[in-house]
Coordinates of C-alpha atoms in Angstrom, one line a residue:
Chain A
X29 CA 82.7 147.7 -78.6
X30 CA 82.7 151.2 -77.1
X31 CA 80.9 151.5 -73.7
X32 CA 80.2 154.4 -71.5
X33 CA 81.6 154.6 -68.0
X34 CA 78.6 153.3 -66.2
X35 CA 78.3 150.3 -68.6
X36 CA 82.0 149.6 -68.1
X37 CA 81.6 149.6 -64.3
X38 CA 78.6 147.2 -64.6
X39 CA 80.7 144.9 -66.8
X40 CA 83.6 145.1 -64.4
X41 CA 81.2 144.3 -61.5
X42 CA 79.7 141.3 -63.3
X43 CA 83.0 139.7 -64.1
X44 CA 84.6 140.3 -60.7
X45 CA 81.5 138.8 -59.0
X46 CA 81.8 135.7 -61.2
X47 CA 85.5 135.3 -60.4
X48 CA 84.7 135.6 -56.6
X49 CA 81.9 133.1 -56.9
X50 CA 84.3 130.7 -58.6
X51 CA 86.9 131.1 -55.8
X52 CA 84.3 130.4 -53.1
X53 CA 83.0 127.4 -54.9
X54 CA 86.5 126.1 -55.3
X55 CA 86.9 126.2 -51.6
X56 CA 83.6 124.3 -51.2
X57 CA 84.9 121.4 -53.2
X58 CA 87.0 119.0 -51.2
X59 CA 89.2 117.5 -53.9
X60 CA 92.6 118.5 -55.2
X61 CA 92.0 118.0 -58.9
X62 CA 89.7 120.8 -59.9
X63 CA 92.0 122.6 -62.3
X64 CA 91.6 122.1 -66.0
X65 CA 95.1 122.1 -67.5
X66 CA 93.8 121.6 -71.0
X67 CA 91.5 124.6 -70.9
X68 CA 93.6 127.1 -72.8
X69 CA 90.8 129.0 -74.5
X70 CA 88.9 129.6 -71.4
X71 CA 89.1 133.3 -70.9
X72 CA 88.5 134.0 -67.2
X73 CA 86.2 136.6 -65.7
X74 CA 89.2 138.0 -63.8
X75 CA 91.1 138.7 -67.0
X76 CA 88.1 140.3 -68.6
X77 CA 87.5 142.4 -65.4
X78 CA 91.1 143.6 -65.5
X79 CA 90.5 144.6 -69.1
X80 CA 87.5 146.7 -68.2
X81 CA 89.3 148.2 -65.2
X82 CA 91.9 149.5 -67.6
X83 CA 89.2 151.5 -69.3
X84 CA 87.6 153.1 -66.2
X85 CA 89.2 156.4 -65.2
X86 CA 91.1 157.1 -63.1
X87 CA 93.3 154.2 -64.2
X88 CA 96.0 152.9 -61.9
X89 CA 94.8 154.7 -58.8
X90 CA 91.7 154.3 -56.5
X91 CA 88.3 155.3 -57.8
X92 CA 86.2 158.1 -56.2
X93 CA 84.4 157.1 -52.9
X94 CA 80.9 157.0 -54.5
X95 CA 82.1 154.6 -57.2
X96 CA 83.8 152.4 -54.6
X97 CA 80.7 152.2 -52.5
X98 CA 78.5 151.4 -55.5
X99 CA 80.9 148.8 -56.9
X100 CA 81.6 147.1 -53.5
X101 CA 77.9 146.8 -52.6
X102 CA 77.0 145.6 -56.1
X103 CA 79.6 142.9 -56.1
X104 CA 78.8 141.7 -52.5
X105 CA 75.1 141.5 -53.4
X106 CA 75.7 139.7 -56.7
X107 CA 78.0 137.1 -55.2
X108 CA 75.6 136.6 -52.3
X109 CA 72.7 136.1 -54.7
X110 CA 74.6 133.6 -56.9
X111 CA 75.8 131.6 -53.9
X112 CA 72.4 131.9 -52.2
X113 CA 70.8 130.4 -55.3
X114 CA 73.0 127.3 -55.0
X115 CA 72.4 127.0 -51.2
X116 CA 68.6 127.2 -51.8
X117 CA 69.0 124.3 -54.3
X118 CA 70.8 122.1 -51.7
X119 CA 74.5 123.0 -52.3
X120 CA 76.2 122.6 -48.9
X121 CA 79.6 123.7 -47.6
X122 CA 79.5 127.2 -49.1
X123 CA 81.2 129.7 -46.8
X124 CA 79.4 133.1 -47.2
X125 CA 81.7 134.6 -44.6
X126 CA 84.5 134.6 -47.2
X127 CA 82.7 137.1 -49.5
X128 CA 83.6 140.5 -48.0
X129 CA 87.3 139.7 -47.5
X130 CA 87.6 138.3 -51.0
X131 CA 85.8 141.4 -52.5
X132 CA 88.1 143.8 -50.7
X133 CA 91.3 141.8 -51.7
X134 CA 90.2 141.7 -55.3
X135 CA 89.3 145.4 -55.4
X136 CA 92.7 146.3 -53.9
X137 CA 94.3 144.1 -56.5
X138 CA 92.4 145.8 -59.3
X139 CA 93.3 149.2 -57.9
X140 CA 89.7 150.2 -57.2
X141 CA 90.3 150.8 -53.5
Chain B
X24 CA 134.5 109.8 -94.1
X25 CA 132.3 111.8 -91.6
X26 CA 133.4 114.5 -89.2
X27 CA 131.1 116.0 -86.6
X28 CA 131.8 119.7 -86.0
X29 CA 130.2 122.5 -84.1
X30 CA 129.1 125.7 -85.8
X31 CA 130.9 128.6 -84.1
X32 CA 130.3 132.3 -84.4
X33 CA 132.7 134.4 -86.5
X34 CA 133.0 138.1 -87.0
X35 CA 131.9 138.2 -90.6
X36 CA 130.9 134.6 -91.3
X37 CA 130.2 131.7 -89.0
X38 CA 132.4 128.6 -89.4
X39 CA 132.8 124.9 -88.5
X40 CA 136.3 123.9 -87.4
X41 CA 137.6 120.5 -88.3
X42 CA 140.8 118.8 -87.2
X43 CA 143.9 119.5 -89.3
X44 CA 145.0 115.9 -89.1
X45 CA 142.4 114.0 -91.0
X46 CA 142.0 111.6 -93.8
X47 CA 140.1 113.1 -96.8
X48 CA 138.4 116.5 -97.0
X49 CA 141.4 118.1 -98.6
X50 CA 141.8 121.9 -98.7
X51 CA 139.8 123.2 -101.6
X52 CA 137.4 120.3 -101.7
X53 CA 133.7 120.8 -101.3
X54 CA 131.6 119.3 -98.4
X55 CA 127.9 119.1 -97.6
X56 CA 126.9 120.7 -94.3
X57 CA 123.6 119.5 -92.8
X58 CA 122.3 119.4 -89.2
X59 CA 123.1 116.4 -87.2
X60 CA 120.0 114.4 -86.2
X61 CA 120.9 112.3 -83.2
X62 CA 117.8 110.1 -83.3
X63 CA 115.6 110.2 -86.4
X64 CA 111.9 110.0 -85.8
X65 CA 110.4 107.9 -88.6
X66 CA 107.7 105.8 -86.8
X67 CA 104.2 106.1 -88.1
X68 CA 101.9 107.8 -85.6
X69 CA 98.4 106.5 -84.7
X70 CA 95.3 108.4 -86.0
X71 CA 92.1 108.6 -84.0
X72 CA 89.0 109.8 -85.8
X73 CA 90.9 111.6 -88.4
X74 CA 89.6 111.0 -91.9
X75 CA 91.9 113.4 -93.7
X76 CA 95.1 115.3 -92.8
X77 CA 97.1 117.5 -95.1
X78 CA 100.5 116.1 -95.9
X79 CA 102.1 119.4 -94.7
X80 CA 100.5 118.9 -91.3
X81 CA 101.7 115.3 -91.2
X82 CA 105.2 116.6 -91.6
X83 CA 104.7 119.1 -88.8
X84 CA 103.4 116.3 -86.5
X85 CA 106.5 114.3 -87.4
X86 CA 108.8 117.3 -86.5
X87 CA 107.0 117.8 -83.2
X88 CA 107.1 114.1 -82.2
X89 CA 110.7 113.8 -83.3
X90 CA 111.8 116.9 -81.3
X91 CA 110.1 115.6 -78.2
X92 CA 111.4 112.1 -78.7
X93 CA 114.9 113.6 -78.8
X94 CA 114.5 115.9 -75.8
X95 CA 112.4 113.8 -73.4
X96 CA 113.8 110.4 -72.4
X97 CA 110.9 109.1 -70.3
X98 CA 107.4 109.5 -71.6
X99 CA 104.4 107.3 -72.1
X100 CA 102.9 109.1 -75.1
X101 CA 102.9 112.2 -77.3
X102 CA 99.5 113.4 -78.4
X103 CA 98.8 116.2 -81.0
X104 CA 95.2 117.5 -80.9
X105 CA 93.0 120.6 -81.2
X106 CA 91.9 122.7 -84.1
X107 CA 95.2 122.0 -85.9
X108 CA 93.7 118.7 -87.0
X109 CA 90.6 120.2 -88.5
X110 CA 90.6 120.5 -92.3
X111 CA 92.3 123.6 -93.6
X112 CA 94.7 126.0 -91.9
X113 CA 92.4 128.0 -89.6
X114 CA 94.3 127.3 -86.4
X115 CA 96.2 129.6 -84.0
X116 CA 98.4 127.1 -82.4
X117 CA 99.0 123.3 -82.0
X118 CA 98.0 121.5 -78.9
X119 CA 100.7 119.0 -77.8
X120 CA 100.2 116.7 -74.8
X121 CA 103.1 114.7 -73.4
X122 CA 102.0 111.9 -71.0
X123 CA 104.8 111.6 -68.5
X124 CA 105.3 111.1 -64.8
X125 CA 108.4 113.2 -64.9
X126 CA 108.7 117.0 -64.5
X127 CA 109.8 118.4 -67.9
X128 CA 111.5 121.6 -68.9
X129 CA 108.5 122.9 -70.7
X130 CA 110.0 126.2 -71.8
X131 CA 113.0 124.5 -73.4
X132 CA 110.9 122.0 -75.3
X133 CA 108.4 124.7 -76.5
X134 CA 111.3 126.9 -77.6
X135 CA 112.9 124.1 -79.5
X136 CA 109.7 123.0 -81.3
X137 CA 108.6 126.6 -82.1
X138 CA 112.1 127.4 -83.5
X139 CA 111.7 124.4 -85.8
X140 CA 108.2 124.7 -87.0
X141 CA 107.6 128.5 -86.5
X142 CA 104.1 127.8 -85.2
X143 CA 102.9 128.5 -81.6
X144 CA 102.6 125.4 -79.4
X145 CA 100.2 124.9 -76.5
X146 CA 102.2 122.3 -74.5
X147 CA 100.8 120.3 -71.7
X148 CA 102.4 117.7 -69.6
X149 CA 100.0 115.3 -67.8
X150 CA 100.6 112.2 -65.8
X151 CA 98.6 109.2 -67.0
X152 CA 96.7 109.3 -63.6
X153 CA 95.7 112.9 -64.2
X154 CA 94.7 112.2 -67.8
X155 CA 92.5 109.3 -66.8
X156 CA 90.9 111.3 -64.0
X157 CA 90.3 114.1 -66.3
X158 CA 88.7 111.8 -68.9
X159 CA 86.3 110.4 -66.3
X160 CA 85.1 113.7 -64.8
X161 CA 85.6 116.3 -67.5
X162 CA 83.9 116.3 -70.9
X163 CA 86.6 118.7 -72.3
X164 CA 89.3 116.0 -71.8
X165 CA 87.0 113.5 -73.7
X166 CA 86.7 116.0 -76.5
X167 CA 90.5 116.5 -76.6
X168 CA 91.2 112.8 -77.1
X169 CA 88.2 112.1 -79.4
X170 CA 90.3 113.4 -82.4
X171 CA 94.0 113.2 -82.2
X172 CA 97.3 111.8 -83.5
X173 CA 99.5 109.9 -81.0
X174 CA 102.9 108.5 -81.1
X175 CA 101.9 105.3 -79.4
X176 CA 98.6 103.4 -79.6
X177 CA 96.5 104.1 -76.5
X178 CA 93.5 102.7 -74.8
X179 CA 92.4 104.8 -71.8
X180 CA 89.8 102.9 -69.8
X181 CA 87.7 105.1 -67.7
X182 CA 84.2 105.2 -66.3
X183 CA 82.4 108.6 -66.5
X184 CA 82.0 109.9 -62.9
X185 CA 79.6 112.7 -62.3
X186 CA 81.3 115.2 -60.0
X187 CA 78.5 117.7 -60.1
X188 CA 80.3 120.4 -58.1
X189 CA 83.3 120.4 -60.4
X190 CA 81.0 120.5 -63.5
X191 CA 79.2 123.4 -61.9
X192 CA 82.5 125.2 -61.5
X193 CA 83.3 124.5 -65.2
X194 CA 79.8 125.7 -66.2
X195 CA 80.2 128.9 -64.3
X196 CA 82.9 130.0 -66.8
X197 CA 80.3 130.0 -69.6
X198 CA 78.1 132.5 -67.7
X199 CA 80.3 135.3 -68.8
X200 CA 79.1 135.0 -72.4
X201 CA 75.8 136.5 -71.3
X202 CA 77.3 139.7 -69.9
X203 CA 80.2 140.1 -72.3
X204 CA 78.6 139.0 -75.5
X205 CA 79.6 142.2 -77.4
X206 CA 83.2 142.1 -76.3
X207 CA 84.0 138.5 -77.1
X208 CA 85.4 137.3 -80.4
X209 CA 83.9 134.3 -82.3
X210 CA 86.4 131.7 -81.0
X211 CA 85.9 132.8 -77.4
X212 CA 82.1 132.6 -77.9
X213 CA 82.5 129.1 -79.4
X214 CA 84.6 127.9 -76.6
X215 CA 82.0 129.1 -74.0
X216 CA 79.1 127.6 -75.9
X217 CA 80.9 124.3 -76.5
X218 CA 81.6 124.1 -72.7
X219 CA 77.8 124.2 -71.9
X220 CA 76.9 121.7 -74.5
X221 CA 79.7 119.3 -73.7
X222 CA 78.6 119.3 -70.0
X223 CA 75.0 118.8 -71.1
X224 CA 76.0 115.7 -73.2
X225 CA 78.3 114.4 -70.4
X226 CA 75.4 114.6 -68.0
X227 CA 73.4 112.3 -70.3
X228 CA 76.3 109.8 -70.2
X229 CA 76.8 110.4 -73.9
X230 CA 80.2 110.3 -75.6
X231 CA 81.6 113.7 -76.0
X232 CA 83.5 114.5 -79.2
X233 CA 83.8 117.6 -81.4
X234 CA 81.4 116.4 -84.1
X235 CA 78.7 115.5 -81.6
X236 CA 79.1 118.7 -79.7
X237 CA 79.0 120.8 -82.9
X238 CA 75.9 119.0 -84.1
X239 CA 74.2 119.6 -80.8
X240 CA 75.1 123.3 -80.8
X241 CA 73.7 123.7 -84.3
X242 CA 70.5 121.9 -83.2
X243 CA 70.0 123.8 -80.0
X244 CA 70.7 127.3 -81.4
X245 CA 69.2 126.6 -84.8
X246 CA 72.3 127.6 -86.7
X247 CA 73.3 126.9 -90.3
X248 CA 76.8 126.0 -89.3
X249 CA 79.4 126.4 -86.5
X250 CA 81.1 129.1 -88.5
X251 CA 78.2 131.4 -87.6
X252 CA 79.7 131.5 -84.1
X253 CA 83.3 131.4 -85.0
X254 CA 82.9 134.3 -87.5
X255 CA 81.0 136.2 -84.9
X256 CA 77.8 136.4 -86.9
X257 CA 75.2 135.5 -84.2
X258 CA 72.0 137.4 -83.8
X259 CA 72.6 138.6 -80.2
X260 CA 68.9 138.8 -79.0
X261 CA 67.8 135.5 -80.5
X262 CA 70.9 133.6 -79.5
X263 CA 71.1 134.9 -75.9
X264 CA 67.4 134.0 -75.3
X265 CA 68.2 130.3 -76.2
X266 CA 71.5 130.4 -74.4
X267 CA 70.0 131.5 -71.1
X268 CA 67.5 128.7 -71.3
X269 CA 70.1 126.1 -72.1
X270 CA 72.5 127.4 -69.4
X271 CA 69.7 127.4 -66.8
X272 CA 68.6 123.9 -67.8
X273 CA 72.1 122.5 -67.4
X274 CA 72.6 124.4 -64.1
X275 CA 69.4 123.0 -62.7
X276 CA 70.4 119.5 -63.6
X277 CA 73.8 120.0 -61.8
X278 CA 72.0 121.4 -58.7
X279 CA 69.8 118.4 -58.7
X280 CA 72.9 116.1 -58.7
X281 CA 74.5 118.1 -55.9
X282 CA 71.3 118.0 -53.9
X283 CA 71.3 114.2 -54.2
X284 CA 74.7 114.1 -52.7
X285 CA 77.4 113.9 -55.3

């Protein structure tokens, strides 16, 4: 499926947000056995995000400042909303302070910043 | 007489050297060369919920189990599962689980099996503790063992245990179907849908197996058959409308469980 640049950025944001929510929830669960070793087919949000990043120009180097600001804010808000939904339903032990650091690390890793 | 020799590399042809001092096998006589099988695997495997399996596949299962049996000394069981056991030849790889407490050289085993059968292997090593824990908390493990061929008879006793936070984590993976519908292939979509429905059945303390999950998917999404998903023929608008409702319903149930302290 061919997408325009804005759509690709939104898809990238959605998948990165999902993977960060996943990471924070993993930390909220205090058990060692959370991995699913059988789950080979499960494509992860992170892999999909990487695929979309590979289609957003400039590839392999940081994005323009206005894109960075838009992407970062959107991811932080999405992750906060997803985790906030859980907290409002009684989920405890979620550390919202992890969000910003994880977003920056992931964006660096994906060569966005 | 029998002589065991090693095939060695030659410049134009490979050869097998045999001792000059021997009884029999005179110069000019003909000999049969065949691979040496250290231990032959000819035990009959056990079938779980398999009504039919193609003889060709049975041969492949035998090759896999034989190869593992030769390479791994200490194991509790060998299990072959996944879409390979469905009727026909519409599979990408073969799921092989070795139940063992030991650390195994997975790469070597995979290479050996793949060289032999020329089909990709998805090889997993699990301790029996991890397998039982997986069966009690994760519907996907139940699905995996609901239809399989195993080297040894097995009875895994487990009580379903609702770990709502872990199930929430598994459910989250299926959320990506909503945003990425256009970019996923049929098998990826099926795996994400199956995940939601398996969790939903598990939450009702129902047995989770492939037939039951497929039946439920067809019922919930009003499909003619599962191939509508696998062949990527879903009507996006219609499907996503129902999928969002189902996802939200399962999510709310999990949140209720978490709120009540599990």
